Each structure stands twice: as structure tokens, then as C-alpha cells.
Amino acid sequence: DSPTDPDSRILKSGGKYIQGYNAQAAANENQIILSAEITQDENDQKQLYPMLESTSNNLSEIGQGGLIGVALADKGYSPEINNPNPIPGDAEIIVPPQSKAVDPNAPCPRGRIPRDIKPVERMHRKLKTKRGSILYKKRAQIIEPVFGQIKSGRRLNRFSRRGKEACSSEWKLICAVHNLGKL
């Protein structure tokens, strides 16, 4: 624990360890942030479903019905593809599994997907399709620039406030300012 911010945690970032929070954001194709949260978790493994739920709730609040469509996430979120709970906002999830159990160079199998296929195998199969590949490539054009614009463009790579609640409100303010710049 940090004496100046006991709510923060030690996180690994870019090969280094830092004291802080894990900032999460979900954005649409126009790089408008739809939901923003911070966690004390050192990685993203348990954040996909909470972020989908937050995004769905926010979309409902603004009269968009809460439907997400397709959710694209990097492999840091992949352990949650085994989550048996219903997918918030009825989203189709595309996230590469961390597992290398399937040969990435093998051609995409054709035909119906077997009923007994594991979620990891199903995701590998989905990513091998032309549609899955095209959709997943959009992730780098949607969310990565958002974090780059906030961290590098606005030079906001650390929180000024202390405490989880204060940093959460600061993160949401930062994201709102980002959205105003996009609008």
C-alpha cells in the first residue's frame, strides 16, 4: 500500500511496476468514449463483462437501447470469454484467446460450428474468418488512439487526486474532455 494513496495498487506497465489504478475505457468507431472506469486490478482479465455492462447501461441512459453490437478487446481480456453469464448489451465478443492451443496458421474450418466446441476454440475459429479478422483489426483504430490522445496528446498519464473514488471521477472528467474534443 502507498502511504499517500492507500486505495492504489502496484501495477505492471510496460515492463515496469507503478503505483496506481487500471483505467478502462470503451469507445465507439468515432473514438467517443461510451464508458470509463478505474479498477484496482493489476490486469484486464476480469474487466470485459463489467465494461460491457457499464457501456450497455450508459447507452440505455441516453436512449440508445443498450445494444452494443460488436465488442472488440485485446487478449488481456481473453480469460473472460469463458464467462458463463449472459453477455451484457447482447454484444458479439471478439477477443483473441491467450491460449495457443490452436494452430494460428491452420485454415479456418468450414461448416457448422460443433455444439461441444470450447469457447477458446470458438474464438480462434471466429478470428480466422474474414469478417472476424476485419472486425478485430478495427480495435487498434478505435481504442488505442483514444489512450494515446489522452496520455501523450494531453499529457495526462497520471492522476492528480488520491483515493479510488476521486481518481474515478477524475478519469471520467478526462474522458468527457476527450469526447468534447471529438464532438
Coordinates of N, CA and C in Angstrom, one line a residue:
D1 N 0.8 -1.2 0.0 CA 0.0 0.0 0.0 C 0.9 1.3 0.0
S2 N 0.3 2.3 -0.7 CA 1.0 3.5 -0.7 C 0.6 4.4 0.5
P3 N 1.5 5.1 1.1 CA 1.1 5.9 2.2 C 0.3 7.2 1.8
T4 N 0.5 7.6 0.5 CA -0.2 8.8 0.0 C -1.5 8.4 -0.6
D5 N -1.7 7.2 -1.1 CA -3.0 6.7 -1.7 C -3.1 5.3 -1.4
P6 N -3.7 4.9 -0.2 CA -3.8 3.5 0.2 C -4.8 2.7 -0.7
D7 N -5.6 3.4 -1.5 CA -6.5 2.7 -2.4 C -5.8 2.1 -3.6
S8 N -4.7 2.8 -4.0 CA -4.0 2.4 -5.2 C -3.2 1.1 -5.0
R9 N -2.8 0.5 -6.1 CA -2.2 -0.8 -6.1 C -0.9 -0.8 -7.0
I10 N 0.0 -1.7 -6.8 CA 1.2 -1.9 -7.6 C 0.7 -2.6 -8.9
L11 N 1.0 -2.0 -10.1 CA 0.6 -2.5 -11.4 C 1.8 -2.6 -12.2
K12 N 1.8 -3.6 -13.1 CA 2.8 -3.7 -14.1 C 2.4 -2.9 -15.4
S13 N 3.3 -2.1 -15.8 CA 3.0 -1.2 -17.0 C 4.3 -1.1 -17.8
G14 N 4.2 -1.7 -19.0 CA 5.4 -1.5 -20.0 C 6.6 -2.1 -19.4
G15 N 6.5 -3.2 -18.7 CA 7.7 -3.9 -18.1 C 8.2 -3.3 -16.8
K16 N 7.5 -2.2 -16.4 CA 7.9 -1.6 -15.1 C 6.7 -1.7 -14.1
Y17 N 7.0 -1.5 -12.8 CA 5.9 -1.5 -11.8 C 5.7 -0.1 -11.4
I18 N 4.4 0.2 -11.3 CA 4.0 1.5 -10.9 C 2.9 1.4 -9.9
Q19 N 2.7 2.4 -9.1 CA 1.7 2.5 -8.1 C 0.5 3.3 -8.7
G20 N -0.7 2.7 -8.8 CA -1.8 3.4 -9.4 C -3.0 2.6 -9.6
Y21 N -3.8 2.9 -10.6 CA -5.0 2.3 -10.9 C -5.0 1.8 -12.4
N22 N -5.9 0.9 -12.7 CA -6.1 0.4 -14.0 C -7.2 1.1 -14.6
A23 N -7.0 2.0 -15.6 CA -8.0 2.8 -16.2 C -8.6 2.0 -17.4
Q24 N -9.9 2.0 -17.5 CA -10.6 1.2 -18.5 C -11.5 2.2 -19.3
A25 N -11.6 2.0 -20.6 CA -12.5 2.8 -21.4 C -13.0 2.0 -22.6
A26 N -14.3 2.2 -22.9 CA -14.9 1.6 -24.1 C -15.3 2.7 -25.0
A27 N -15.0 2.6 -26.3 CA -15.3 3.7 -27.3 C -16.0 3.1 -28.5
N28 N -16.7 4.0 -29.2 CA -17.3 3.6 -30.5 C -16.4 3.8 -31.6
E29 N -16.8 3.6 -32.9 CA -15.9 3.7 -34.0 C -15.5 5.1 -34.3
N30 N -16.1 6.1 -33.7 CA -15.7 7.5 -33.8 C -14.8 7.9 -32.7
Q31 N -14.4 7.0 -31.9 CA -13.5 7.2 -30.7 C -14.2 8.1 -29.6
I32 N -15.5 8.0 -29.6 CA -16.2 8.6 -28.5 C -16.3 7.6 -27.3
I33 N -15.8 8.0 -26.2 CA -15.8 7.1 -25.0 C -17.2 6.9 -24.5
L34 N -17.6 5.6 -24.4 CA -19.0 5.3 -24.0 C -19.1 4.9 -22.5
S35 N -18.0 4.4 -22.0 CA -17.9 4.2 -20.6 C -16.4 4.2 -20.1
A36 N -16.3 4.6 -18.9 CA -14.9 4.8 -18.3 C -15.0 4.4 -16.9
E37 N -14.1 3.6 -16.5 CA -14.0 3.1 -15.1 C -12.5 2.9 -14.7
I38 N -12.2 2.9 -13.4 CA -10.9 2.5 -13.0 C -11.1 1.3 -12.0
T39 N -10.0 0.5 -12.0 CA -10.1 -0.6 -11.1 C -8.8 -0.7 -10.3
Q40 N -8.7 -1.5 -9.3 CA -7.5 -1.8 -8.5 C -6.9 -3.1 -9.0
D41 N -7.4 -3.7 -10.0 CA -6.9 -5.0 -10.6 C -5.6 -4.7 -11.4
E42 N -4.7 -5.5 -11.2 CA -3.4 -5.3 -11.9 C -3.5 -5.6 -13.4
N43 N -4.5 -6.3 -13.9 CA -4.6 -6.6 -15.3 C -6.1 -6.5 -15.7
D44 N -6.4 -6.8 -17.0 CA -7.7 -6.6 -17.5 C -8.6 -7.9 -17.5
Q45 N -8.1 -9.0 -17.0 CA -8.7 -10.3 -17.1 C -10.1 -10.3 -16.7
K46 N -10.5 -9.5 -15.7 CA -11.9 -9.6 -15.2 C -12.7 -8.3 -15.5
Q47 N -12.3 -7.6 -16.5 CA -12.9 -6.3 -16.8 C -13.8 -6.3 -18.0
L48 N -13.8 -7.3 -18.9 CA -14.6 -7.3 -20.1 C -16.1 -7.2 -19.8
Y49 N -16.6 -8.1 -18.9 CA -18.0 -8.1 -18.6 C -18.5 -6.8 -17.9
P50 N -17.7 -6.4 -16.9 CA -18.1 -5.1 -16.2 C -18.1 -3.9 -17.2
M51 N -17.2 -3.9 -18.1 CA -17.1 -2.8 -19.1 C -18.3 -2.9 -20.1
L52 N -18.6 -4.1 -20.5 CA -19.8 -4.3 -21.4 C -21.1 -3.8 -20.6
E53 N -21.2 -4.2 -19.4 CA -22.4 -3.8 -18.6 C -22.5 -2.3 -18.4
S54 N -21.3 -1.7 -18.1 CA -21.3 -0.2 -17.9 C -21.7 0.5 -19.3
T55 N -21.1 0.0 -20.4 CA -21.4 0.6 -21.7 C -22.8 0.4 -22.0
S56 N -23.4 -0.8 -21.8 CA -24.8 -1.1 -22.1 C -25.7 -0.2 -21.3
N57 N -25.4 0.0 -20.0 CA -26.2 0.9 -19.1 C -26.1 2.3 -19.6
N58 N -24.9 2.8 -20.0 CA -24.8 4.2 -20.5 C -25.6 4.4 -21.7
L59 N -25.5 3.4 -22.6 CA -26.3 3.5 -23.9 C -27.8 3.6 -23.6
S60 N -28.2 2.8 -22.7 CA -29.6 2.8 -22.3 C -30.0 4.2 -21.7
E61 N -29.1 4.7 -20.9 CA -29.4 6.0 -20.3 C -29.6 7.1 -21.3
I62 N -28.9 7.1 -22.4 CA -29.1 8.1 -23.4 C -30.0 7.7 -24.5
G63 N -30.8 6.7 -24.3 CA -31.9 6.3 -25.2 C -31.4 5.5 -26.4
Q64 N -30.3 4.8 -26.3 CA -29.8 4.0 -27.4 C -30.0 2.6 -27.2
G65 N -30.9 2.2 -26.3 CA -31.3 0.8 -26.1 C -30.3 -0.1 -25.5
G66 N -29.2 0.3 -25.2 CA -28.2 -0.5 -24.5 C -27.5 -1.6 -25.4
L67 N -27.8 -1.6 -26.7 CA -27.2 -2.6 -27.6 C -25.8 -2.1 -28.0
I68 N -24.9 -3.1 -27.9 CA -23.5 -2.8 -28.2 C -23.1 -3.2 -29.6
G69 N -23.6 -4.3 -30.1 CA -23.2 -4.8 -31.4 C -22.1 -5.7 -31.3
V70 N -20.9 -5.2 -31.6 CA -19.6 -6.0 -31.5 C -18.7 -5.3 -30.5
A71 N -18.2 -6.2 -29.6 CA -17.2 -5.7 -28.6 C -15.8 -6.3 -29.0
L72 N -14.9 -5.4 -29.2 CA -13.5 -5.8 -29.6 C -12.6 -5.5 -28.4
A73 N -11.8 -6.5 -28.0 CA -10.9 -6.3 -26.9 C -9.6 -7.0 -27.2
D74 N -8.5 -6.6 -26.6 CA -7.2 -7.3 -26.8 C -7.2 -8.5 -25.9
K75 N -6.1 -9.3 -26.1 CA -6.0 -10.6 -25.5 C -5.9 -10.6 -23.9
G76 N -5.6 -9.4 -23.4 CA -5.6 -9.2 -21.9 C -7.0 -9.5 -21.3
Y77 N -8.0 -9.4 -22.1 CA -9.4 -9.6 -21.6 C -9.8 -11.1 -21.9
S78 N -9.0 -11.9 -22.5 CA -9.5 -13.2 -23.0 C -9.9 -14.2 -21.9
P79 N -9.4 -14.2 -20.7 CA -9.9 -15.2 -19.8 C -11.5 -15.1 -19.6
E80 N -12.0 -13.9 -19.8 CA -13.5 -13.8 -19.7 C -14.3 -14.4 -20.8
I81 N -13.7 -14.8 -21.9 CA -14.5 -15.5 -22.9 C -15.1 -16.8 -22.4
N82 N -14.6 -17.3 -21.3 CA -15.1 -18.5 -20.7 C -16.3 -18.1 -19.7
N83 N -16.6 -16.9 -19.5 CA -17.6 -16.4 -18.6 C -19.0 -17.0 -19.0
P84 N -19.6 -17.8 -18.1 CA -20.9 -18.4 -18.5 C -22.1 -17.4 -18.4
N85 N -21.9 -16.2 -17.9 CA -23.0 -15.3 -17.7 C -23.5 -14.7 -19.0
P86 N -24.7 -14.2 -19.1 CA -25.2 -13.6 -20.3 C -24.3 -12.4 -20.7
I87 N -24.1 -12.2 -21.9 CA -23.3 -11.0 -22.4 C -24.1 -9.8 -22.3
P88 N -23.7 -8.8 -21.5 CA -24.4 -7.5 -21.4 C -24.5 -6.8 -22.7
G89 N -25.7 -6.2 -22.9 CA -25.9 -5.5 -24.1 C -26.0 -6.3 -25.4
D90 N -26.1 -7.6 -25.2 CA -26.2 -8.5 -26.4 C -25.1 -8.4 -27.3
A91 N -23.9 -8.1 -26.9 CA -22.7 -7.9 -27.7 C -22.2 -9.2 -28.3
E92 N -21.7 -9.1 -29.5 CA -20.8 -10.2 -30.0 C -19.4 -9.8 -29.6
I93 N -18.7 -10.8 -29.0 CA -17.4 -10.5 -28.4 C -16.4 -11.1 -29.4
I94 N -15.4 -10.2 -29.7 CA -14.2 -10.7 -30.5 C -13.0 -10.3 -29.7
V95 N -12.3 -11.3 -29.1 CA -11.1 -11.1 -28.3 C -10.2 -12.3 -28.5
P96 N -9.0 -12.1 -28.9 CA -8.1 -13.3 -29.2 C -7.7 -14.0 -27.9
P97 N -7.9 -15.3 -27.8 CA -7.5 -16.0 -26.6 C -6.0 -16.0 -26.4
Q98 N -5.6 -16.1 -25.1 CA -4.2 -16.1 -24.8 C -3.7 -17.5 -25.1
S99 N -4.5 -18.5 -25.2 CA -4.2 -19.9 -25.4 C -3.6 -20.1 -26.8
K100 N -2.6 -20.8 -26.9 CA -2.0 -21.2 -28.2 C -2.4 -22.6 -28.6
A101 N -3.5 -23.1 -28.0 CA -3.9 -24.5 -28.2 C -4.2 -24.8 -29.7
V102 N -4.6 -23.8 -30.4 CA -5.0 -23.9 -31.8 C -3.9 -23.4 -32.7
D103 N -3.6 -24.1 -33.8 CA -2.5 -23.6 -34.7 C -3.0 -22.4 -35.4
P104 N -2.4 -21.2 -35.2 CA -2.8 -20.0 -35.9 C -2.7 -20.0 -37.4
N105 N -1.9 -20.8 -37.9 CA -1.7 -20.9 -39.4 C -2.6 -21.9 -40.1
A106 N -3.3 -22.7 -39.3 CA -4.3 -23.6 -39.9 C -5.4 -22.9 -40.5
P107 N -5.9 -23.4 -41.7 CA -7.0 -22.7 -42.3 C -8.3 -22.8 -41.4
C108 N -9.2 -21.8 -41.7 CA -10.4 -21.8 -40.9 C -11.3 -23.0 -41.3
P109 N -11.7 -23.7 -40.3 CA -12.6 -24.8 -40.6 C -13.9 -24.3 -41.3
R110 N -14.5 -25.1 -42.1 CA -15.7 -24.8 -42.8 C -16.9 -25.5 -42.2
G111 N -18.1 -25.1 -42.4 CA -19.3 -25.8 -42.0 C -19.8 -25.2 -40.6
R112 N -20.8 -25.9 -40.1 CA -21.4 -25.5 -38.8 C -20.4 -25.7 -37.7
I113 N -20.5 -24.8 -36.7 CA -19.6 -24.9 -35.5 C -20.2 -26.0 -34.7
P114 N -19.4 -27.0 -34.3 CA -19.8 -28.1 -33.4 C -20.4 -27.5 -32.1
R115 N -21.4 -28.2 -31.5 CA -22.0 -27.7 -30.3 C -21.1 -27.9 -29.1
D116 N -20.2 -28.8 -29.1 CA -19.4 -29.1 -27.9 C -18.0 -28.4 -28.0
I117 N -17.9 -27.4 -28.9 CA -16.6 -26.7 -29.0 C -16.4 -25.8 -27.8
K118 N -15.1 -25.7 -27.4 CA -14.8 -24.9 -26.2 C -14.8 -23.4 -26.7
P119 N -15.1 -22.5 -25.7 CA -15.1 -21.1 -26.0 C -13.8 -20.6 -26.7
V120 N -12.7 -21.1 -26.2 CA -11.4 -20.6 -26.8 C -11.3 -21.1 -28.2
E121 N -11.7 -22.3 -28.5 CA -11.6 -22.8 -29.9 C -12.6 -22.0 -30.8
R122 N -13.8 -21.7 -30.2 CA -14.8 -20.9 -31.0 C -14.2 -19.6 -31.3
M123 N -13.5 -18.9 -30.4 CA -13.0 -17.6 -30.6 C -11.8 -17.7 -31.7
H124 N -11.0 -18.7 -31.6 CA -9.9 -18.9 -32.6 C -10.6 -19.0 -34.0
R125 N -11.7 -19.8 -34.0 CA -12.4 -20.0 -35.3 C -13.0 -18.7 -35.8
K126 N -13.6 -17.9 -34.9 CA -14.2 -16.7 -35.3 C -13.1 -15.7 -35.9
L127 N -12.0 -15.6 -35.2 CA -10.9 -14.7 -35.6 C -10.3 -15.1 -37.0
K128 N -10.4 -16.4 -37.4 CA -9.9 -16.8 -38.6 C -10.8 -16.5 -39.8
T129 N -12.0 -16.2 -39.5 CA -12.9 -15.8 -40.6 C -12.5 -14.5 -41.2
K130 N -12.9 -14.2 -42.4 CA -12.6 -12.9 -43.0 C -13.3 -11.8 -42.2
R131 N -14.6 -12.0 -41.8 CA -15.3 -11.0 -41.1 C -14.6 -10.7 -39.7
G132 N -14.3 -11.8 -39.0 CA -13.7 -11.7 -37.7 C -12.3 -11.0 -37.7
S133 N -11.6 -11.3 -38.7 CA -10.2 -10.6 -38.9 C -10.4 -9.2 -39.2
I134 N -11.3 -8.8 -40.1 CA -11.5 -7.4 -40.4 C -12.0 -6.6 -39.2
L135 N -13.0 -7.2 -38.5 CA -13.5 -6.5 -37.3 C -12.4 -6.3 -36.2
Y136 N -11.6 -7.4 -36.0 CA -10.6 -7.3 -34.9 C -9.6 -6.2 -35.2
K137 N -9.2 -6.1 -36.5 CA -8.2 -5.0 -36.9 C -8.7 -3.6 -36.5
K138 N -10.1 -3.4 -36.5 CA -10.6 -2.1 -36.2 C -10.3 -1.7 -34.7
R139 N -10.1 -2.7 -33.8 CA -9.8 -2.4 -32.4 C -8.6 -1.4 -32.3
A140 N -7.6 -1.7 -33.1 CA -6.4 -0.8 -33.0 C -6.7 0.6 -33.5
Q141 N -7.7 0.8 -34.3 CA -8.0 2.1 -34.8 C -9.0 2.8 -34.0
I142 N -9.7 2.1 -33.1 CA -10.7 2.7 -32.2 C -10.2 3.1 -30.8
I143 N -9.7 2.1 -30.1 CA -9.4 2.4 -28.7 C -8.0 2.8 -28.4
E144 N -7.0 2.2 -29.2 CA -5.6 2.6 -29.0 C -5.4 4.1 -29.2
P145 N -5.9 4.7 -30.2 CA -5.7 6.2 -30.3 C -6.3 7.0 -29.2
V146 N -7.4 6.5 -28.6 CA -8.0 7.2 -27.5 C -7.0 7.3 -26.4
F147 N -6.4 6.2 -26.0 CA -5.5 6.2 -24.9 C -4.2 7.0 -25.3
G148 N -3.8 6.9 -26.5 CA -2.7 7.7 -27.0 C -3.0 9.2 -26.9
Q149 N -4.1 9.6 -27.3 CA -4.5 11.1 -27.3 C -4.6 11.6 -25.9
I150 N -5.1 10.7 -25.0 CA -5.2 11.2 -23.6 C -3.8 11.2 -22.9
K151 N -3.1 10.2 -23.1 CA -1.8 10.1 -22.4 C -0.7 11.0 -23.0
S152 N -0.6 10.9 -24.3 CA 0.5 11.7 -25.0 C 0.1 13.1 -25.4
G153 N -1.1 13.1 -26.1 CA -1.6 14.4 -26.7 C -1.9 15.4 -25.6
R154 N -2.6 14.9 -24.5 CA -3.0 15.8 -23.4 C -2.0 15.7 -22.2
R155 N -1.0 14.8 -22.4 CA 0.0 14.6 -21.3 C -0.7 14.3 -20.0
L156 N -1.7 13.4 -20.0 CA -2.4 13.0 -18.8 C -2.1 11.5 -18.6
N157 N -1.0 11.3 -18.0 CA -0.6 9.9 -17.7 C -0.5 9.5 -16.3
R158 N -1.1 10.4 -15.4 CA -1.2 10.0 -14.0 C -2.3 10.9 -13.4
F159 N -2.9 10.3 -12.3 CA -4.0 11.1 -11.7 C -3.4 12.1 -10.7
S160 N -4.1 13.2 -10.6 CA -3.7 14.3 -9.7 C -4.3 14.1 -8.3
R161 N -5.4 13.3 -8.2 CA -6.1 13.2 -7.0 C -5.7 11.9 -6.3
R162 N -6.2 11.7 -5.1 CA -5.9 10.4 -4.4 C -7.2 9.8 -3.9
G163 N -7.2 8.5 -3.9 CA -8.3 7.7 -3.5 C -9.1 7.2 -4.7
K164 N -9.6 6.0 -4.6 CA -10.3 5.4 -5.8 C -11.4 6.2 -6.3
E165 N -12.3 6.7 -5.4 CA -13.4 7.5 -5.8 C -13.0 8.8 -6.5
A166 N -12.0 9.5 -5.9 CA -11.6 10.7 -6.5 C -10.9 10.5 -7.9
C167 N -10.1 9.4 -8.0 CA -9.5 9.1 -9.3 C -10.5 8.7 -10.3
S168 N -11.5 8.0 -9.9 CA -12.6 7.6 -10.8 C -13.3 8.8 -11.4
S169 N -13.6 9.8 -10.5 CA -14.2 11.0 -11.1 C -13.3 11.8 -12.0
E170 N -12.0 11.8 -11.6 CA -11.0 12.5 -12.5 C -10.9 11.8 -13.8
W171 N -10.9 10.4 -13.8 CA -10.8 9.7 -15.1 C -12.0 9.9 -16.0
K172 N -13.2 10.0 -15.3 CA -14.4 10.3 -16.1 C -14.4 11.7 -16.7
L173 N -13.9 12.6 -15.9 CA -13.7 14.0 -16.4 C -12.8 14.1 -17.6
I174 N -11.6 13.4 -17.5 CA -10.7 13.3 -18.6 C -11.3 12.7 -19.8
C175 N -12.1 11.7 -19.7 CA -12.8 11.1 -20.8 C -13.9 12.0 -21.4
A176 N -14.5 12.7 -20.5 CA -15.5 13.7 -21.0 C -14.9 14.8 -21.8
V177 N -13.7 15.3 -21.4 CA -13.0 16.3 -22.1 C -12.5 15.7 -23.5
H178 N -12.1 14.5 -23.5 CA -11.7 13.8 -24.7 C -12.9 13.8 -25.7
N179 N -14.1 13.4 -25.2 CA -15.3 13.4 -26.0 C -15.6 14.7 -26.5
L180 N -15.5 15.8 -25.7 CA -15.8 17.1 -26.2 C -14.9 17.5 -27.4
G181 N -13.7 17.1 -27.3 CA -12.7 17.4 -28.4 C -13.1 16.6 -29.6
K182 N -13.7 15.4 -29.5 CA -14.1 14.7 -30.7 C -15.4 15.2 -31.3
L183 N -16.2 15.8 -30.4 CA -17.5 16.3 -30.9 C -17.3 17.7 -31.6

